[in-house]
XYZ file of C-alpha atoms in Angstrom:
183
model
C -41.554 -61.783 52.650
C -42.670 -58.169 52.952
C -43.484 -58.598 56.715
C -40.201 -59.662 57.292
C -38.653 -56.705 55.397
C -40.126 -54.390 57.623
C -39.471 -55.770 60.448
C -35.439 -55.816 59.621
C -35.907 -52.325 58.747
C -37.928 -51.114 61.626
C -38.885 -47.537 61.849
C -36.571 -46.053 59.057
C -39.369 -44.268 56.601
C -37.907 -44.470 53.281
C -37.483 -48.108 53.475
C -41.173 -48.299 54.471
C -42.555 -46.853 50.917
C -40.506 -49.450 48.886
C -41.785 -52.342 51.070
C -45.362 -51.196 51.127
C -45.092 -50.676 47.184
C -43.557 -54.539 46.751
C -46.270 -55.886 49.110
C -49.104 -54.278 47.080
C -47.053 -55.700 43.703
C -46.756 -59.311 45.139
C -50.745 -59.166 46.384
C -51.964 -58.334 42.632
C -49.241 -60.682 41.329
C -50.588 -63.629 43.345
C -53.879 -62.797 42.509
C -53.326 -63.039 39.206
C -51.648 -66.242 39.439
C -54.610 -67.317 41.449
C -57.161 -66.614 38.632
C -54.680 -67.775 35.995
C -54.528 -71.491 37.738
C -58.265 -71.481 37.761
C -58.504 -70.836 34.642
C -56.725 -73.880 33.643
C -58.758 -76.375 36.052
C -60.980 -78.079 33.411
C -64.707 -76.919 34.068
C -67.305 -79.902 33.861
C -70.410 -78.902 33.073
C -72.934 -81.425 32.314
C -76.714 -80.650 31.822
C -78.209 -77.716 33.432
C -75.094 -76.316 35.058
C -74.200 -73.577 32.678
C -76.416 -71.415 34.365
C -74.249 -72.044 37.491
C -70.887 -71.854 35.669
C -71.957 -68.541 33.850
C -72.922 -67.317 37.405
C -69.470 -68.267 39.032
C -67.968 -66.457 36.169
C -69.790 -63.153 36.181
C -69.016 -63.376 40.514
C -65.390 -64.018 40.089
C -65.056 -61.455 37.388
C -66.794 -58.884 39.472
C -64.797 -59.780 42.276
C -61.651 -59.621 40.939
C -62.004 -56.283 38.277
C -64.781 -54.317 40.004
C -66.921 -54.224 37.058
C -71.236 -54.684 36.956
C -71.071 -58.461 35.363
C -74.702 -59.837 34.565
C -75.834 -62.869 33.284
C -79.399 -62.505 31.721
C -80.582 -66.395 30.408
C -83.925 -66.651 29.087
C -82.774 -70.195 27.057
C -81.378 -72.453 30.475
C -83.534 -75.478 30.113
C -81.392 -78.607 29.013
C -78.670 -78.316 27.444
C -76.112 -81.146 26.033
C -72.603 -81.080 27.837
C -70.777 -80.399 24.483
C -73.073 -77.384 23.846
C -72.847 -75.779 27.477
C -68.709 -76.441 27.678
C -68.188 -74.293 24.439
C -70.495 -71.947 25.300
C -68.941 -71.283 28.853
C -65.377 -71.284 26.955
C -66.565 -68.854 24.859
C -68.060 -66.960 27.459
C -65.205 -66.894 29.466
C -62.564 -65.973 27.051
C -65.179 -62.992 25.653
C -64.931 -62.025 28.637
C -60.943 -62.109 29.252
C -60.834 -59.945 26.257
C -63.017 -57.378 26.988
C -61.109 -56.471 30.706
C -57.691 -57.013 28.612
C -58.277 -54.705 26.024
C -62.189 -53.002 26.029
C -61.377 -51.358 30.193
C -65.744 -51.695 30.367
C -67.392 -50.705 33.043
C -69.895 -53.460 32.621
C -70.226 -56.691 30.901
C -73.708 -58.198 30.021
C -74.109 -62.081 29.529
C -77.097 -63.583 27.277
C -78.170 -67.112 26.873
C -80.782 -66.779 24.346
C -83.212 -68.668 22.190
C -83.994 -67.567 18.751
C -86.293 -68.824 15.866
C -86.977 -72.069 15.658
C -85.901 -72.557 19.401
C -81.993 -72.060 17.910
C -79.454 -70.611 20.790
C -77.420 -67.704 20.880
C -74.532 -66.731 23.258
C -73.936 -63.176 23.247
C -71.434 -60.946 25.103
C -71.948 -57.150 25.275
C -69.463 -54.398 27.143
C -69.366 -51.065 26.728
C -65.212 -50.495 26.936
C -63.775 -49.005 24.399
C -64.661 -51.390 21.397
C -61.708 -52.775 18.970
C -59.791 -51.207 16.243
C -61.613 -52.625 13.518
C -57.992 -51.886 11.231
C -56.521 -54.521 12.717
C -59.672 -57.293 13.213
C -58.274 -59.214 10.228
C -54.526 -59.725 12.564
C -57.605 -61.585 15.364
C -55.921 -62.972 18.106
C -55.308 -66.209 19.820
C -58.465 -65.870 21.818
C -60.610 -64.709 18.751
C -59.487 -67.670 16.835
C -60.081 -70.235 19.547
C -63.484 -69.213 20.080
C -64.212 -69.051 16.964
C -63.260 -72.891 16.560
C -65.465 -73.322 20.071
C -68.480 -72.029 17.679
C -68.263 -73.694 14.749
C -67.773 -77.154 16.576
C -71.268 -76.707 17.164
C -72.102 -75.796 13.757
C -72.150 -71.852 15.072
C -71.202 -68.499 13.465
C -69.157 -66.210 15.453
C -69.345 -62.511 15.138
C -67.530 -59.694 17.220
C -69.133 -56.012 16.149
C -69.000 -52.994 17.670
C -71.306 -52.100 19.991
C -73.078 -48.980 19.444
C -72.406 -46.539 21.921
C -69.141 -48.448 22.260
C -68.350 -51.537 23.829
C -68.093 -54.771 21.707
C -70.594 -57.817 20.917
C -69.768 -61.459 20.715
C -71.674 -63.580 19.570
C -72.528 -67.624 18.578
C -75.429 -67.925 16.970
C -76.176 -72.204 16.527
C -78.911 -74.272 15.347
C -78.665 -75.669 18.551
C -81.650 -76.082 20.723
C -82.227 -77.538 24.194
C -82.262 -81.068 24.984
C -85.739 -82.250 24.785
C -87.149 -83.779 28.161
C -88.029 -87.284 29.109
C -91.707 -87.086 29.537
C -91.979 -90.571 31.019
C -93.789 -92.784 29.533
């Protein structure tokens, strides 16, 4: 559509600007569109593929925002399907929120196993944290994940980060899925 605008207008330079202005509007709008109809592709992840998943979303996040996304996951042995799909929701939407609203530089993603063997999710950014006046009006996406962690008998907490920047986390009693030894 914006090639064939300038080509009807040919060399005429004020024309030019407005054309070169839509065509940059309609690339970030379709890319947006893009990652919006990913986003609602169901993600299976079955045992041992939330490293993978977490991986894909710290790369496409990168990719499409230009921040330093990490995913550091000392806990990846076996997990249960239910327990790696909530996780990578809540993941994900942490995420979300912190480009919408925290504008970090860089987002750090933690799989990790506590006492007892118990796992954690945790999601750390260093944006500009979240007006703690108006944490009791949480949004949509604080709600839902929320309800992701206390499906698996989780606690969700979103603090600032000090230094600024935000942490969420789930904290479960979750643990891996224990092996088949064989026998």
């Amino acid at each position: 559509l914006a090639d064939a605008a300038r080509h009807r207008l040919g060399a005429e330079g004020g024309g030019r600007e407005l054309i070169a202005k839509l065509a940059g509007g309609l690339e970030q709008l379709n890319a947006k569109v893009r990652a919006l109809c990913e986003g609602l592709i169901p993600v299976e992840i079955g045992e041992g593929d939330l490293k993978s998943a977490l991986e894909a979303l710290c790369e496409s996040t990168r990719k499409a925002h230009g921040l330093s996304v990490t995913l550091e996951a000392d806990a990846l042995g076996d997990l249960d399907p239910q327990t790696a799909h909530q996780f990578y929701r809540i993941a994900r939407e942490a995420v979300a929120n912190a480009v919408r609203h925290g504008h970090p530089r860089s987002i750090v993603i933690r799989l990790l196993q506590r006492d007892a063997g118990a796992l954690a999710l945790e999601i750390a950014d260093d944006g500009v944290g979240f007006d703690e006046s108006r944490r009791r009006d949480a949004g949509l996406g604080s709600r839902i994940m929320q309800y992701r962690c206390a499906t698996l008998g989780g606690q969700l907490q979103i603090q600032q980060r000090e230094g600024g920047g935000t942490i969420v986390s789930c904290s479960t009693s979750r643990t891996l899925v224990p092996t088949d030894s064989g026998g």
